[in-house]
mmCIF file of C-alpha atoms in Angstrom:
data_model
loop_
_atom_site.group_PDB
_atom_site.id
_atom_site.type_symbol
_atom_site.label_atom_id
_atom_site.label_comp_id
_atom_site.label_asym_id
_atom_site.label_seq_id
_atom_site.Cartn_x
_atom_site.Cartn_y
_atom_site.Cartn_z
ATOM 1 C CA UNK A 1 82.531 84.368 153.462
ATOM 2 C CA UNK A 2 84.679 81.050 152.830
ATOM 3 C CA UNK A 3 81.844 78.194 150.572
ATOM 4 C CA UNK A 4 80.994 75.146 151.932
ATOM 5 C CA UNK A 5 82.949 72.841 150.446
ATOM 6 C CA UNK A 6 79.933 70.592 149.124
ATOM 7 C CA UNK A 7 78.836 73.917 147.194
ATOM 8 C CA UNK A 8 82.926 74.485 145.389
ATOM 9 C CA UNK A 9 82.337 71.054 144.037
ATOM 10 C CA UNK A 10 78.981 71.948 142.849
ATOM 11 C CA UNK A 11 80.406 74.943 140.999
ATOM 12 C CA UNK A 12 83.749 73.785 139.976
ATOM 13 C CA UNK A 13 81.830 70.637 137.851
ATOM 14 C CA UNK A 14 79.713 73.070 136.323
ATOM 15 C CA UNK A 15 81.749 74.802 135.102
ATOM 16 C CA UNK A 16 83.801 71.257 133.363
ATOM 17 C CA UNK A 17 80.473 70.337 132.448
ATOM 18 C CA UNK A 18 79.199 73.397 131.036
ATOM 19 C CA UNK A 19 82.915 74.239 129.273
ATOM 20 C CA UNK A 20 83.477 70.603 127.799
ATOM 21 C CA UNK A 21 79.795 70.809 125.919
ATOM 22 C CA UNK A 22 81.692 75.242 124.925
ATOM 23 C CA UNK A 23 84.417 73.183 123.070
ATOM 24 C CA UNK A 24 82.167 71.512 120.593
ATOM 25 C CA UNK A 25 79.285 73.853 120.935
ATOM 26 C CA UNK A 26 81.177 76.994 120.196
ATOM 27 C CA UNK A 27 82.947 75.463 116.627
ATOM 28 C CA UNK A 28 79.627 74.628 115.526
ATOM 29 C CA UNK A 29 78.135 77.083 115.793
ATOM 30 C CA UNK A 30 80.827 79.188 113.631
ATOM 31 C CA UNK A 31 79.721 78.425 110.218
ATOM 32 C CA UNK A 32 76.607 79.116 111.122
ATOM 33 C CA UNK A 33 77.328 82.799 112.908
ATOM 34 C CA UNK A 34 80.758 83.278 109.728
ATOM 35 C CA UNK A 35 78.469 85.833 108.111
ATOM 36 C CA UNK A 36 78.778 87.972 111.307
ATOM 37 C CA UNK A 37 82.144 86.825 113.108
ATOM 38 C CA UNK A 38 85.340 86.986 111.057
ATOM 39 C CA UNK A 39 87.842 83.830 112.689
ATOM 40 C CA UNK A 40 89.160 86.684 115.450
ATOM 41 C CA UNK A 41 85.790 87.767 116.669
ATOM 42 C CA UNK A 42 84.294 84.787 117.136
ATOM 43 C CA UNK A 43 88.136 83.922 118.868
ATOM 44 C CA UNK A 44 87.585 87.312 121.153
ATOM 45 C CA UNK A 45 83.993 85.464 121.424
ATOM 46 C CA UNK A 46 85.088 82.202 122.390
ATOM 47 C CA UNK A 47 87.126 84.713 125.231
ATOM 48 C CA UNK A 48 85.190 86.702 126.384
ATOM 49 C CA UNK A 49 82.154 83.691 127.718
ATOM 50 C CA UNK A 50 83.861 79.855 128.135
ATOM 51 C CA UNK A 51 84.716 80.206 131.911
ATOM 52 C CA UNK A 52 87.655 77.697 131.637
ATOM 53 C CA UNK A 53 91.182 78.512 129.938
ATOM 54 C CA UNK A 54 92.019 75.367 129.019
ATOM 55 C CA UNK A 55 88.674 75.017 127.382
ATOM 56 C CA UNK A 56 88.971 78.599 125.697
ATOM 57 C CA UNK A 57 91.728 77.136 124.060
ATOM 58 C CA UNK A 58 90.254 73.748 123.089
ATOM 59 C CA UNK A 59 87.532 75.486 121.276
ATOM 60 C CA UNK A 60 89.360 78.456 119.884
ATOM 61 C CA UNK A 61 92.161 76.198 118.362
ATOM 62 C CA UNK A 62 88.586 73.942 117.264
ATOM 63 C CA UNK A 63 87.637 77.153 114.181
ATOM 64 C CA UNK A 64 91.552 77.892 113.461
ATOM 65 C CA UNK A 65 95.448 79.537 114.832
ATOM 66 C CA UNK A 66 93.925 83.227 114.477
ATOM 67 C CA UNK A 67 90.264 82.296 116.464
ATOM 68 C CA UNK A 68 91.755 80.762 118.942
ATOM 69 C CA UNK A 69 94.966 83.333 119.439
ATOM 70 C CA UNK A 70 92.289 86.015 119.766
ATOM 71 C CA UNK A 71 90.240 84.235 122.865
ATOM 72 C CA UNK A 72 93.819 83.775 124.389
ATOM 73 C CA UNK A 73 93.932 86.981 125.035
ATOM 74 C CA UNK A 74 90.438 88.173 124.854
ATOM 75 C CA UNK A 75 90.220 85.328 128.012
ATOM 76 C CA UNK A 76 93.106 86.384 129.532
ATOM 77 C CA UNK A 77 92.355 90.854 129.699
ATOM 78 C CA UNK A 78 89.311 88.095 131.785
ATOM 79 C CA UNK A 79 91.500 87.042 134.643
ATOM 80 C CA UNK A 80 93.391 90.357 134.978
ATOM 81 C CA UNK A 81 90.065 92.444 135.350
ATOM 82 C CA UNK A 82 89.528 90.393 138.508
ATOM 83 C CA UNK A 83 92.380 91.301 140.611
ATOM 84 C CA UNK A 84 90.208 94.926 140.387
ATOM 85 C CA UNK A 85 87.228 93.019 140.568
ATOM 86 C CA UNK A 86 87.772 91.106 143.620
ATOM 87 C CA UNK A 87 89.509 93.760 145.295
ATOM 88 C CA UNK A 88 86.392 96.364 144.515
ATOM 89 C CA UNK A 89 84.071 93.234 145.971
ATOM 90 C CA UNK A 90 85.729 92.618 148.390
ATOM 91 C CA UNK A 91 85.633 95.986 149.996
ATOM 92 C CA UNK A 92 82.210 96.119 148.654
ATOM 93 C CA UNK A 93 81.577 93.017 151.453
ATOM 94 C CA UNK A 94 83.798 94.392 154.919
ATOM 95 C CA UNK A 95 81.885 98.044 153.732
ATOM 96 C CA UNK A 96 78.145 96.481 154.091
ATOM 97 C CA UNK A 97 79.912 93.769 157.324
ATOM 98 C CA UNK A 98 80.422 96.785 159.022
ATOM 99 C CA UNK A 99 77.258 98.733 158.142
ATOM 100 C CA UNK A 100 74.734 95.707 160.140
ATOM 101 C CA UNK A 101 77.212 94.585 162.493
ATOM 102 C CA UNK A 102 78.031 98.500 163.841
ATOM 103 C CA UNK A 103 81.951 96.755 163.860
ATOM 104 C CA UNK A 104 84.448 97.222 161.529
ATOM 105 C CA UNK A 105 86.002 94.325 159.302
ATOM 106 C CA UNK A 106 89.360 93.750 157.715
ATOM 107 C CA UNK A 107 89.061 94.003 154.191
ATOM 108 C CA UNK A 108 90.522 90.361 152.791
ATOM 109 C CA UNK A 109 93.063 90.956 149.964
ATOM 110 C CA UNK A 110 92.942 88.940 146.502
ATOM 111 C CA UNK A 111 96.186 88.352 146.657
ATOM 112 C CA UNK A 112 96.619 84.957 144.050
ATOM 113 C CA UNK A 113 95.196 87.680 141.450
ATOM 114 C CA UNK A 114 97.165 90.226 142.445
ATOM 115 C CA UNK A 115 100.400 88.386 142.691
ATOM 116 C CA UNK A 116 98.980 86.968 138.807
ATOM 117 C CA UNK A 117 99.152 91.140 136.982
ATOM 118 C CA UNK A 118 102.886 91.352 138.742
ATOM 119 C CA UNK A 119 103.851 88.260 137.302
ATOM 120 C CA UNK A 120 101.984 88.446 134.604
ATOM 121 C CA UNK A 121 104.006 92.225 133.678
ATOM 122 C CA UNK A 122 107.813 90.412 134.852
ATOM 123 C CA UNK A 123 107.241 87.761 132.494
ATOM 124 C CA UNK A 124 106.525 90.750 129.481
ATOM 125 C CA UNK A 125 109.661 92.710 129.815
ATOM 126 C CA UNK A 126 111.756 89.261 129.316
ATOM 127 C CA UNK A 127 113.762 89.542 132.128
ATOM 128 C CA UNK A 128 113.685 85.887 132.395
ATOM 129 C CA UNK A 129 116.002 83.470 130.157
ATOM 130 C CA UNK A 130 113.709 81.352 127.729
ATOM 131 C CA UNK A 131 114.915 78.609 129.062
ATOM 132 C CA UNK A 132 113.306 79.441 132.847
ATOM 133 C CA UNK A 133 110.184 80.221 131.493
ATOM 134 C CA UNK A 134 109.834 77.158 129.250
ATOM 135 C CA UNK A 135 111.096 75.491 132.841
ATOM 136 C CA UNK A 136 108.618 77.890 134.533
ATOM 137 C CA UNK A 137 105.870 77.081 132.144
ATOM 138 C CA UNK A 138 106.127 72.970 132.745
ATOM 139 C CA UNK A 139 106.012 72.869 136.336
ATOM 140 C CA UNK A 140 102.623 75.162 135.971
ATOM 141 C CA UNK A 141 101.366 72.672 133.457
ATOM 142 C CA UNK A 142 101.877 69.929 135.867
ATOM 143 C CA UNK A 143 100.933 71.811 139.042
ATOM 144 C CA UNK A 144 97.678 72.667 138.095
ATOM 145 C CA UNK A 145 97.259 69.212 136.606
ATOM 146 C CA UNK A 146 98.603 68.234 139.709
ATOM 147 C CA UNK A 147 95.310 70.265 141.310
ATOM 148 C CA UNK A 148 92.502 69.229 138.974
ATOM 149 C CA UNK A 149 93.186 65.773 138.857
ATOM 150 C CA UNK A 150 92.885 66.437 143.311
ATOM 151 C CA UNK A 151 90.254 68.231 142.684
ATOM 152 C CA UNK A 152 88.555 65.042 140.282
ATOM 153 C CA UNK A 153 89.407 63.002 143.135
ATOM 154 C CA UNK A 154 88.089 65.161 145.960
ATOM 155 C CA UNK A 155 84.163 65.216 143.834
ATOM 156 C CA UNK A 156 81.684 62.418 143.689
ATOM 157 C CA UNK A 157 78.652 62.591 141.679
ATOM 158 C CA UNK A 158 76.519 62.281 145.196
ATOM 159 C CA UNK A 159 77.171 65.901 145.430
ATOM 160 C CA UNK A 160 75.859 66.473 142.638
ATOM 161 C CA UNK A 161 72.451 64.609 143.720
ATOM 162 C CA UNK A 162 73.021 65.941 146.828
ATOM 163 C CA UNK A 163 72.601 69.873 145.342
ATOM 164 C CA UNK A 164 70.007 68.141 143.136
ATOM 165 C CA UNK A 165 68.534 69.541 139.994
ATOM 166 C CA UNK A 166 68.439 73.818 140.508
ATOM 167 C CA UNK A 167 71.989 74.681 140.895
ATOM 168 C CA UNK A 168 72.930 72.339 137.449
ATOM 169 C CA UNK A 169 69.506 73.848 135.916
ATOM 170 C CA UNK A 170 70.740 78.096 136.791
ATOM 171 C CA UNK A 171 74.337 77.075 135.593
ATOM 172 C CA UNK A 172 72.498 76.014 132.319
ATOM 173 C CA UNK A 173 70.603 79.380 132.395
ATOM 174 C CA UNK A 174 73.752 81.015 132.402
ATOM 175 C CA UNK A 175 75.506 78.918 129.965
ATOM 176 C CA UNK A 176 72.687 79.963 127.880
ATOM 177 C CA UNK A 177 73.427 84.056 128.937
ATOM 178 C CA UNK A 178 76.820 83.999 127.241
ATOM 179 C CA UNK A 179 76.523 82.139 124.948
ATOM 180 C CA UNK A 180 73.538 84.310 123.857
ATOM 181 C CA UNK A 181 73.944 87.527 124.970
ATOM 182 C CA UNK A 182 77.719 87.327 124.817
ATOM 183 C CA UNK A 183 77.070 86.196 121.824
ATOM 184 C CA UNK A 184 75.196 89.615 120.428
ATOM 185 C CA UNK A 185 77.095 91.976 122.912
ATOM 186 C CA UNK A 186 80.931 91.048 120.626
ATOM 187 C CA UNK A 187 78.210 91.655 117.560
ATOM 188 C CA UNK A 188 76.727 94.770 118.349
ATOM 189 C CA UNK A 189 80.846 96.137 120.155
ATOM 190 C CA UNK A 190 82.769 95.117 116.638
ATOM 191 C CA UNK A 191 79.746 97.097 114.767
ATOM 192 C CA UNK A 192 80.895 99.731 116.738
ATOM 193 C CA UNK A 193 84.315 99.226 115.815
ATOM 194 C CA UNK A 194 83.932 98.112 113.008
#
């Protein structure tokens, strides 16, 4: 169940392209939607519909500190929900591949997602001195920057051209769905809760 490198490149490129648009679009539409959303609830909307954490931080920060905090919290909840989702998905893929081939296949466990939750829980107990946490956060930022730089250096416009317009069009449709559908869902949920 491994994706081709060129398809991963196109997928990541569309996330970056539309996420970058979101950084500017969400703060621009907030004044139009402020009669329905407070900064906090708009932050939840941002965190629940924008793909990448840095983009969530940037879009929320452009509105207010309250929007930024709510956006980051809702985004982190989305990230934490990845672990159980990926485990269920892996189990389903195993079930389907075993049924189709007639042989048993092993389940692939997304260890990175499980480790993310373990580290988040561990960090919640504040067992490490703040200086160590700060050093680890700095190291994490550096390693993430290196990974993103490596990804950028291996991404070529030719891969996007070769993929054609369909993946970009699909990403645009999904982006529009997240803005409109995500906004509607967030509004309905906040109306029910409030």
